[in-house]
PDB file of C-alpha atoms in Angstrom:
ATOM      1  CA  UNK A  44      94.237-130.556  41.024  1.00 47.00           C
ATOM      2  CA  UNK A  45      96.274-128.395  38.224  1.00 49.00           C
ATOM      3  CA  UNK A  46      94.989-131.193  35.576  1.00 51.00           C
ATOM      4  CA  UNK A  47      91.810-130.503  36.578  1.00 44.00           C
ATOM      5  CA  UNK A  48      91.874-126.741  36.448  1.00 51.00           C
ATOM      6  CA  UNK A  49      93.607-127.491  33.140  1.00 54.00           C
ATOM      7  CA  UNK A  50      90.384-129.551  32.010  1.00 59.00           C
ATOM      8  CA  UNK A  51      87.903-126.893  32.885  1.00 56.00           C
ATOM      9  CA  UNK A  52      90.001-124.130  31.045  1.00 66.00           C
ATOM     10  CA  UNK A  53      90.468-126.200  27.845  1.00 75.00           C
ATOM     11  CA  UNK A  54      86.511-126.804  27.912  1.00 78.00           C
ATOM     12  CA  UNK A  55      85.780-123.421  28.256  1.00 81.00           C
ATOM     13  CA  UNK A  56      87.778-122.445  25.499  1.00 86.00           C
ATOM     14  CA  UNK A  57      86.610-125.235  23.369  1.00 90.00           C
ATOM     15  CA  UNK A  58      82.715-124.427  24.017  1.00 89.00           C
ATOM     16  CA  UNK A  59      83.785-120.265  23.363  1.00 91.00           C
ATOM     17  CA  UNK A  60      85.681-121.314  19.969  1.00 95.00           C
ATOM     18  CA  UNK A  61      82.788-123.407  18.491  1.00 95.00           C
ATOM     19  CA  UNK A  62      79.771-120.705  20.709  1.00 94.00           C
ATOM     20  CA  UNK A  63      81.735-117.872  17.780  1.00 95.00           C
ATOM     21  CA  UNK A  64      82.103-119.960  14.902  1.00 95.00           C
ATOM     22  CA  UNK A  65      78.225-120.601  14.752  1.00 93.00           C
ATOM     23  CA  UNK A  66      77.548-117.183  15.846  1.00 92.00           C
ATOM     24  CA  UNK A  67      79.654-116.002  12.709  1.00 92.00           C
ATOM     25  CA  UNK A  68      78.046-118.244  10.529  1.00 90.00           C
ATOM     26  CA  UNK A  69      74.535-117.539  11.617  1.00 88.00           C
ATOM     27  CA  UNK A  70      74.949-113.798  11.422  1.00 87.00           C
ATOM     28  CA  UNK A  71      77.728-113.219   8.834  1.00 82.00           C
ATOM     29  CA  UNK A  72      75.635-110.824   6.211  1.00 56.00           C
ATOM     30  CA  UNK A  73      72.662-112.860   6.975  1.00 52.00           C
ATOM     31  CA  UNK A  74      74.184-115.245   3.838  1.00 43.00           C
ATOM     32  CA  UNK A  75      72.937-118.716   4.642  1.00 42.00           C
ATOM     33  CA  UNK A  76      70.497-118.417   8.037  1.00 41.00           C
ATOM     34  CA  UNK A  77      67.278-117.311   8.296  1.00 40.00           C
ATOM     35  CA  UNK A  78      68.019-115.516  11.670  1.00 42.00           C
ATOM     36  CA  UNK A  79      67.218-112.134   9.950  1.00 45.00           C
ATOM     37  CA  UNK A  80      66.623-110.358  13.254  1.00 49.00           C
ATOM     38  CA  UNK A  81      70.105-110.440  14.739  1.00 58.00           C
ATOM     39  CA  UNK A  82      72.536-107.669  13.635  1.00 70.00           C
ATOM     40  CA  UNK A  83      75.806-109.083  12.154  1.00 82.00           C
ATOM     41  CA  UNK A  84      78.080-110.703  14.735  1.00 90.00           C
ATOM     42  CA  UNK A  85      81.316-110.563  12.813  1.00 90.00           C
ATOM     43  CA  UNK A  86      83.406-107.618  14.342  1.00 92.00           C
ATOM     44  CA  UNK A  87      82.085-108.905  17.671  1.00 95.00           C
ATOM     45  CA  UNK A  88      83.364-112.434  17.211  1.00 96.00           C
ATOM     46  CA  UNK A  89      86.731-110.701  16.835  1.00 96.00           C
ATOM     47  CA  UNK A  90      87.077-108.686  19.731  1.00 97.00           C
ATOM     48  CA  UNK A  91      85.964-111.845  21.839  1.00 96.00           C
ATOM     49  CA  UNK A  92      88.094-114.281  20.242  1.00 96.00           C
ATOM     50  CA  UNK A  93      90.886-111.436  21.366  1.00 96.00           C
ATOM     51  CA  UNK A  94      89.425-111.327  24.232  1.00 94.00           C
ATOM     52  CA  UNK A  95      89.067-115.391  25.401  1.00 93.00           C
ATOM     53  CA  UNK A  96      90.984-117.344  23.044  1.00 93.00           C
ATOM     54  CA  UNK A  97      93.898-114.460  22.365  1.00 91.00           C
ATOM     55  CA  UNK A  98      95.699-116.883  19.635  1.00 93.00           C
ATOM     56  CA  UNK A  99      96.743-115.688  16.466  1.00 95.00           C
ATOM     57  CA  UNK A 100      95.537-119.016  15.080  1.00 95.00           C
ATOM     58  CA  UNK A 101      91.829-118.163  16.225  1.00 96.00           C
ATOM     59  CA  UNK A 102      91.820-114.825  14.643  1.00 97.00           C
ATOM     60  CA  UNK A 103      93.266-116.101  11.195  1.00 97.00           C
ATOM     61  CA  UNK A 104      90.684-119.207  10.962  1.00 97.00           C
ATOM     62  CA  UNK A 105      87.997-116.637  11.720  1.00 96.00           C
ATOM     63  CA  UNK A 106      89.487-114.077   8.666  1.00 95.00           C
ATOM     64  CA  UNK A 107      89.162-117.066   6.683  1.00 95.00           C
ATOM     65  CA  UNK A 108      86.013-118.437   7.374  1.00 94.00           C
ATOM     66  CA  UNK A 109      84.338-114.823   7.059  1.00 92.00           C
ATOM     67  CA  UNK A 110      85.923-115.130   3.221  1.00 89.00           C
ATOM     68  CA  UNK A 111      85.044-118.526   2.781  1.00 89.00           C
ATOM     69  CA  UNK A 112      81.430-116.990   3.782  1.00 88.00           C
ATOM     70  CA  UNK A 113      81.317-114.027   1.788  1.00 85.00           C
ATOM     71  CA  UNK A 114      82.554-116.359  -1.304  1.00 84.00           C
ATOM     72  CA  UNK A 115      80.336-119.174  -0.758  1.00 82.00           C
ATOM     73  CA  UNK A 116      77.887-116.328  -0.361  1.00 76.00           C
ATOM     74  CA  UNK A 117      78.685-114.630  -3.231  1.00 73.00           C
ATOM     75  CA  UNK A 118      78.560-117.307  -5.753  1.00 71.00           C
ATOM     76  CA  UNK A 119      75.572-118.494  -4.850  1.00 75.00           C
ATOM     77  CA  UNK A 120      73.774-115.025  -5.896  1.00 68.00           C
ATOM     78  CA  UNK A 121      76.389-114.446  -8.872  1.00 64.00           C
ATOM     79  CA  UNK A 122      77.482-111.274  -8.081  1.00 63.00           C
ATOM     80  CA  UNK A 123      80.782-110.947  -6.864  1.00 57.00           C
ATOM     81  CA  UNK A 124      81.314-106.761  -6.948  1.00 52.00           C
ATOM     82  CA  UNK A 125      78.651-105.974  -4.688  1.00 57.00           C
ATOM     83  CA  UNK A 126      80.584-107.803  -1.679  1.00 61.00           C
ATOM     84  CA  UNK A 127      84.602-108.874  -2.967  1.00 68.00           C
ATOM     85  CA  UNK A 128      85.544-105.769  -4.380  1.00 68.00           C
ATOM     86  CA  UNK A 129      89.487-104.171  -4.688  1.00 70.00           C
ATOM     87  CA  UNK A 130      88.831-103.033  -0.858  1.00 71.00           C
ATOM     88  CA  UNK A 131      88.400-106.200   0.485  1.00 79.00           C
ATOM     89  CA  UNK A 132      91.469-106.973   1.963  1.00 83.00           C
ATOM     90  CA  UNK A 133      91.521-104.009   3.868  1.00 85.00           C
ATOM     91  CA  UNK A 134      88.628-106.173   6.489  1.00 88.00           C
ATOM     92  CA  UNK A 135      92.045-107.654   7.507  1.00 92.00           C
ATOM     93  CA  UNK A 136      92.933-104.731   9.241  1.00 93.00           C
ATOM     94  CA  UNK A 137      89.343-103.711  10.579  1.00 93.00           C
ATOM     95  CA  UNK A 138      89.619-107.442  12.159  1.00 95.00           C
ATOM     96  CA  UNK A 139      92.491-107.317  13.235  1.00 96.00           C
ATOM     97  CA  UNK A 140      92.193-103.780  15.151  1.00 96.00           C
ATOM     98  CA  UNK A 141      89.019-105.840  16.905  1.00 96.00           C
ATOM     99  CA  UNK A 142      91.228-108.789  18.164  1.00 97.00           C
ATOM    100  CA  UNK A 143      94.170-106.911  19.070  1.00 96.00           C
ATOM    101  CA  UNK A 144      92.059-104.668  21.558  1.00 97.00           C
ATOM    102  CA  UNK A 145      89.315-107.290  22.355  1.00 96.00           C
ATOM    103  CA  UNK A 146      93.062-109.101  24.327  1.00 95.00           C
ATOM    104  CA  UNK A 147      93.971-105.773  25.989  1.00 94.00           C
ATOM    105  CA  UNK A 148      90.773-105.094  27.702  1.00 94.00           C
ATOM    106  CA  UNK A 149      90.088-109.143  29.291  1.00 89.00           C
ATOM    107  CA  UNK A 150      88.675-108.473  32.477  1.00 86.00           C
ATOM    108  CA  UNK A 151      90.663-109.234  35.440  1.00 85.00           C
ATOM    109  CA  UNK A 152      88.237-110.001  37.639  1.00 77.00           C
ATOM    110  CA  UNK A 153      90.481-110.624  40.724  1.00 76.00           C
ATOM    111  CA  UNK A 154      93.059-108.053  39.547  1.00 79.00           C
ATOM    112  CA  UNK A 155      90.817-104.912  39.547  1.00 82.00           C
ATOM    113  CA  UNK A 156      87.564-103.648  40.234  1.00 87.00           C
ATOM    114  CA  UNK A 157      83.972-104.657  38.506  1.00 84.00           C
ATOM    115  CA  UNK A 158      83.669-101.196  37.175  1.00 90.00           C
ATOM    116  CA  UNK A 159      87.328-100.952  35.908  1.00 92.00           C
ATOM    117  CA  UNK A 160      86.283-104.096  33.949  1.00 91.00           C
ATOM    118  CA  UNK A 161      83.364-102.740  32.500  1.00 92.00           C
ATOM    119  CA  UNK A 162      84.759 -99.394  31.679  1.00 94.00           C
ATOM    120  CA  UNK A 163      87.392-101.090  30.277  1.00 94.00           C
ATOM    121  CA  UNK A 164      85.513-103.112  28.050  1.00 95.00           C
ATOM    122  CA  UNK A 165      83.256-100.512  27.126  1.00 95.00           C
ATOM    123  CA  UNK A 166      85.834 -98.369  25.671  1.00 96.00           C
ATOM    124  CA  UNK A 167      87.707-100.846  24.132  1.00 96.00           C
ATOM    125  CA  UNK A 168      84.813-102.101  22.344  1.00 96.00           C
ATOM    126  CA  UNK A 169      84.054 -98.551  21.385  1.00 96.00           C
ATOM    127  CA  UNK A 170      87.683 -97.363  19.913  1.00 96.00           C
ATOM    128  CA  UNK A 171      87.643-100.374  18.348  1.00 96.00           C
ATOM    129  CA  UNK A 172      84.708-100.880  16.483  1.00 94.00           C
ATOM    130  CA  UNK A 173      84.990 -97.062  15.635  1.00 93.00           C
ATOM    131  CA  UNK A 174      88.580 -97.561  14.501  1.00 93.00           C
ATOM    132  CA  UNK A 175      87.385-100.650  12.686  1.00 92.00           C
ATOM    133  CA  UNK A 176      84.241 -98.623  11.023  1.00 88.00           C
ATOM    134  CA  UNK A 177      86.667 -96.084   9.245  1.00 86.00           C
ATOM    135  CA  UNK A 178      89.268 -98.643   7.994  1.00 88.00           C
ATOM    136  CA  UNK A 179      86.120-100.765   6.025  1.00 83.00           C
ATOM    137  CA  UNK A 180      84.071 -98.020   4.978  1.00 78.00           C
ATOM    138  CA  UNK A 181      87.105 -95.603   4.122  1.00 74.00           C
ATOM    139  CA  UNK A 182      88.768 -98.354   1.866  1.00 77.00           C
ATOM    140  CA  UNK A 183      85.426 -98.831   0.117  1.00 71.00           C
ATOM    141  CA  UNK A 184      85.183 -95.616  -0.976  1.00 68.00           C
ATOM    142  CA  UNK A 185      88.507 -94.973  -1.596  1.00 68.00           C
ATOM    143  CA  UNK A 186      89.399 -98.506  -3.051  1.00 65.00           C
ATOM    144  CA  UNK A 187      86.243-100.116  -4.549  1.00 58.00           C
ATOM    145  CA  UNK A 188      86.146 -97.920  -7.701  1.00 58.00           C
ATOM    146  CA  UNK A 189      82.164 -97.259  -7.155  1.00 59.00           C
ATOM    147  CA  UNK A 190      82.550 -93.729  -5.738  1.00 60.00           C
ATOM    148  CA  UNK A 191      85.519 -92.150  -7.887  1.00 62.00           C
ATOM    149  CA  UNK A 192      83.301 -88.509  -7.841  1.00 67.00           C
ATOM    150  CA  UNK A 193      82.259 -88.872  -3.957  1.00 61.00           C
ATOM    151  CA  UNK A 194      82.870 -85.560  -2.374  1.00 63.00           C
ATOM    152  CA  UNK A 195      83.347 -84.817   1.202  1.00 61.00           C
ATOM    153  CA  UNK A 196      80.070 -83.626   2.170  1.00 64.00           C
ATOM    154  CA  UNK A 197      78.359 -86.933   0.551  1.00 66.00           C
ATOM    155  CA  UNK A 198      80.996 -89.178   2.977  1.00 63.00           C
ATOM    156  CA  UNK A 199      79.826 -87.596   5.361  1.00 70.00           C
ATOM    157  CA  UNK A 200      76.397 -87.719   4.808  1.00 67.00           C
ATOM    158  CA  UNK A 201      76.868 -91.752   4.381  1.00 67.00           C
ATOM    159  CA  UNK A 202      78.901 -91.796   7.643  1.00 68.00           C
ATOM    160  CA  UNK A 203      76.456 -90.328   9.550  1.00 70.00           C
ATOM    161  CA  UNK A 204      74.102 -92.769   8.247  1.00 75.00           C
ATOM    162  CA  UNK A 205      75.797 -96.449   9.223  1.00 78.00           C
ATOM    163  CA  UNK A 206      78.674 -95.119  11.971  1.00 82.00           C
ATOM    164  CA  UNK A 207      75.934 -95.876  14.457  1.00 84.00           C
ATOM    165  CA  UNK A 208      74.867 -98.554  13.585  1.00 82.00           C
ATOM    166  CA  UNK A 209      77.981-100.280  12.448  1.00 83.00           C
ATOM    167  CA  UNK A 210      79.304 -99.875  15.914  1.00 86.00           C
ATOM    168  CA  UNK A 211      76.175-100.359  17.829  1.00 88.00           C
ATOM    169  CA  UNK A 212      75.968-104.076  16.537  1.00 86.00           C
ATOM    170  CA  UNK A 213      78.663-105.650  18.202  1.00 92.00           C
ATOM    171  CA  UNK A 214      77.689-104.111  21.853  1.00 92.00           C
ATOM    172  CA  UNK A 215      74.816-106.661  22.235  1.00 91.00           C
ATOM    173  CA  UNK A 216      77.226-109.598  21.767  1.00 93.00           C
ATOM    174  CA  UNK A 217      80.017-108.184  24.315  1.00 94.00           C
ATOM    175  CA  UNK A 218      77.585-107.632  26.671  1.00 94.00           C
ATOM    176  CA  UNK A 219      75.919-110.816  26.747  1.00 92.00           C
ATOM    177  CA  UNK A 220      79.722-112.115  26.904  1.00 92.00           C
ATOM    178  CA  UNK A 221      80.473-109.843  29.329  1.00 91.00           C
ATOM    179  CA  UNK A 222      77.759-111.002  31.618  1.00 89.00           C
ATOM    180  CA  UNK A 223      78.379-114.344  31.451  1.00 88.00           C
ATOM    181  CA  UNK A 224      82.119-114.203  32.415  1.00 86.00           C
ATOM    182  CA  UNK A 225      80.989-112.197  35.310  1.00 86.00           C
ATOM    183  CA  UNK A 226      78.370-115.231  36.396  1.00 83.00           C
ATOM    184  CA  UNK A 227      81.188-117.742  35.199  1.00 77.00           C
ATOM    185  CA  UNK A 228      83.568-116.298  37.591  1.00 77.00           C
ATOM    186  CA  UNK A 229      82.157-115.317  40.489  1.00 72.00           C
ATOM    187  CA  UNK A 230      79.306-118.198  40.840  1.00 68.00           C
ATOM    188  CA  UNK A 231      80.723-121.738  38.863  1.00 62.00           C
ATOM    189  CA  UNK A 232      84.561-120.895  38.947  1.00 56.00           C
ATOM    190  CA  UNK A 233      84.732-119.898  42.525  1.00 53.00           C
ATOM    191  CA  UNK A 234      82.870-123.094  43.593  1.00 52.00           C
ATOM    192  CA  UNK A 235      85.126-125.240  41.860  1.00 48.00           C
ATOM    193  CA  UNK A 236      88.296-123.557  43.118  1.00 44.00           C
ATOM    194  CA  UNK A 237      86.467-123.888  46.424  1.00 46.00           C
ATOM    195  CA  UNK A 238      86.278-127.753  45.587  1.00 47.00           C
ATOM    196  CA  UNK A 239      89.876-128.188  44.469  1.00 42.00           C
ATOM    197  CA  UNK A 240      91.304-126.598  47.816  1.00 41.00           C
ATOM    198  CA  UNK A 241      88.886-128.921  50.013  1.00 45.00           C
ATOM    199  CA  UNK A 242      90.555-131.787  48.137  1.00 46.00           C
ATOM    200  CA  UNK A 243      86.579-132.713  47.154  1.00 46.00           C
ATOM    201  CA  UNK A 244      87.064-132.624  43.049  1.00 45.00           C
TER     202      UNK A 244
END
């Protein structure tokens, strides 16, 4: 019975790890896919590789592969300042902020309520990606050495204009996540449980 359970669980995680890694490479800047209609997926991946795989080792081979992407990316057009600039480590820190509270708010779905979870989730996503939105765009202007004159009022002005949607874009991926957990849970995992007790798996 516990190998079993110990089967499932690695398969799940194995199907979520490689699920993210296309979903990062599909969506990353739109570099290489011609799926121009989905919003980026990369701070998303994070928080749900914090949230489901919670290993260190997950969230540095998805730093790196967003570099190796960006690189890649960037030599192919020839123009590395428009993308790698002196701010670009900084994303470290936007990604990690992502991961680290993607693992606080898991749901516990037999630990507390269905609208604790979601609350939960919701806000995390939202301090997060906010918290994450300041650290990127901040260290561009600050570090990037393309806005040395940029006053208050005009950071501002450019804040207004991609807060919203920089932390709008990961909501669709959580939620779809989100949702299926829920149906994972409470319709597939329950059954099998159900099956391992009865001595019938």
């Amino acid at each position: 019975m516990k190998s079993v359970k110990i089967t499932h669980a690695y398969g799940i995680l194995s199907a979520i790890f490689i699920i993210l890694t296309l979903l990062l490479l599909a969506t990353r800047g739109q570099h290489f896919s011609s799926l121009h209609n989905l919003p980026s997926a990369s701070i998303a991946v994070f928080f749900l590789a914090g949230m489901y795989l919670r290993s260190i080792k997950a969230f540095w081979f998805y730093y790196l592969l967003t570099v190796a992407i960006d690189l890649g990316a960037s030599y192919m057009r020839g123009q590395f300042g428009d993308c790698i600039t002196t701010s670009y480590p900084a994303l470290v820190l936007s990604y990690g902020v992502m991961f680290s509270i993607g693992r606080y708010v898991k749901p516990m779905w037999y630990e507390t309520s269905h609208l604790k979870n979601f609350a939960k989730v919701a806000l995390g996503l939202f301090v997060a990606s906010s918290i994450a939105f300041f650290i990127s765009n901040g260290s561009y202007y600050v570090f990037s050495g393309n806005f040395s004159n940029l006053s208050w009022a005009e950071y501002t002005s450019r804040v207004d204009k991609y807060y919203l949607r920089s932390i709008s874009n990961p909501i669709f991926y959580v939620f779809v996540a989100f949702v299926l957990d829920f149906t994972m849970n409470h319709f597939f995992t329950n059954k099998l449980i159900a099956k391992l007790r009865n001595g019938k798996v």
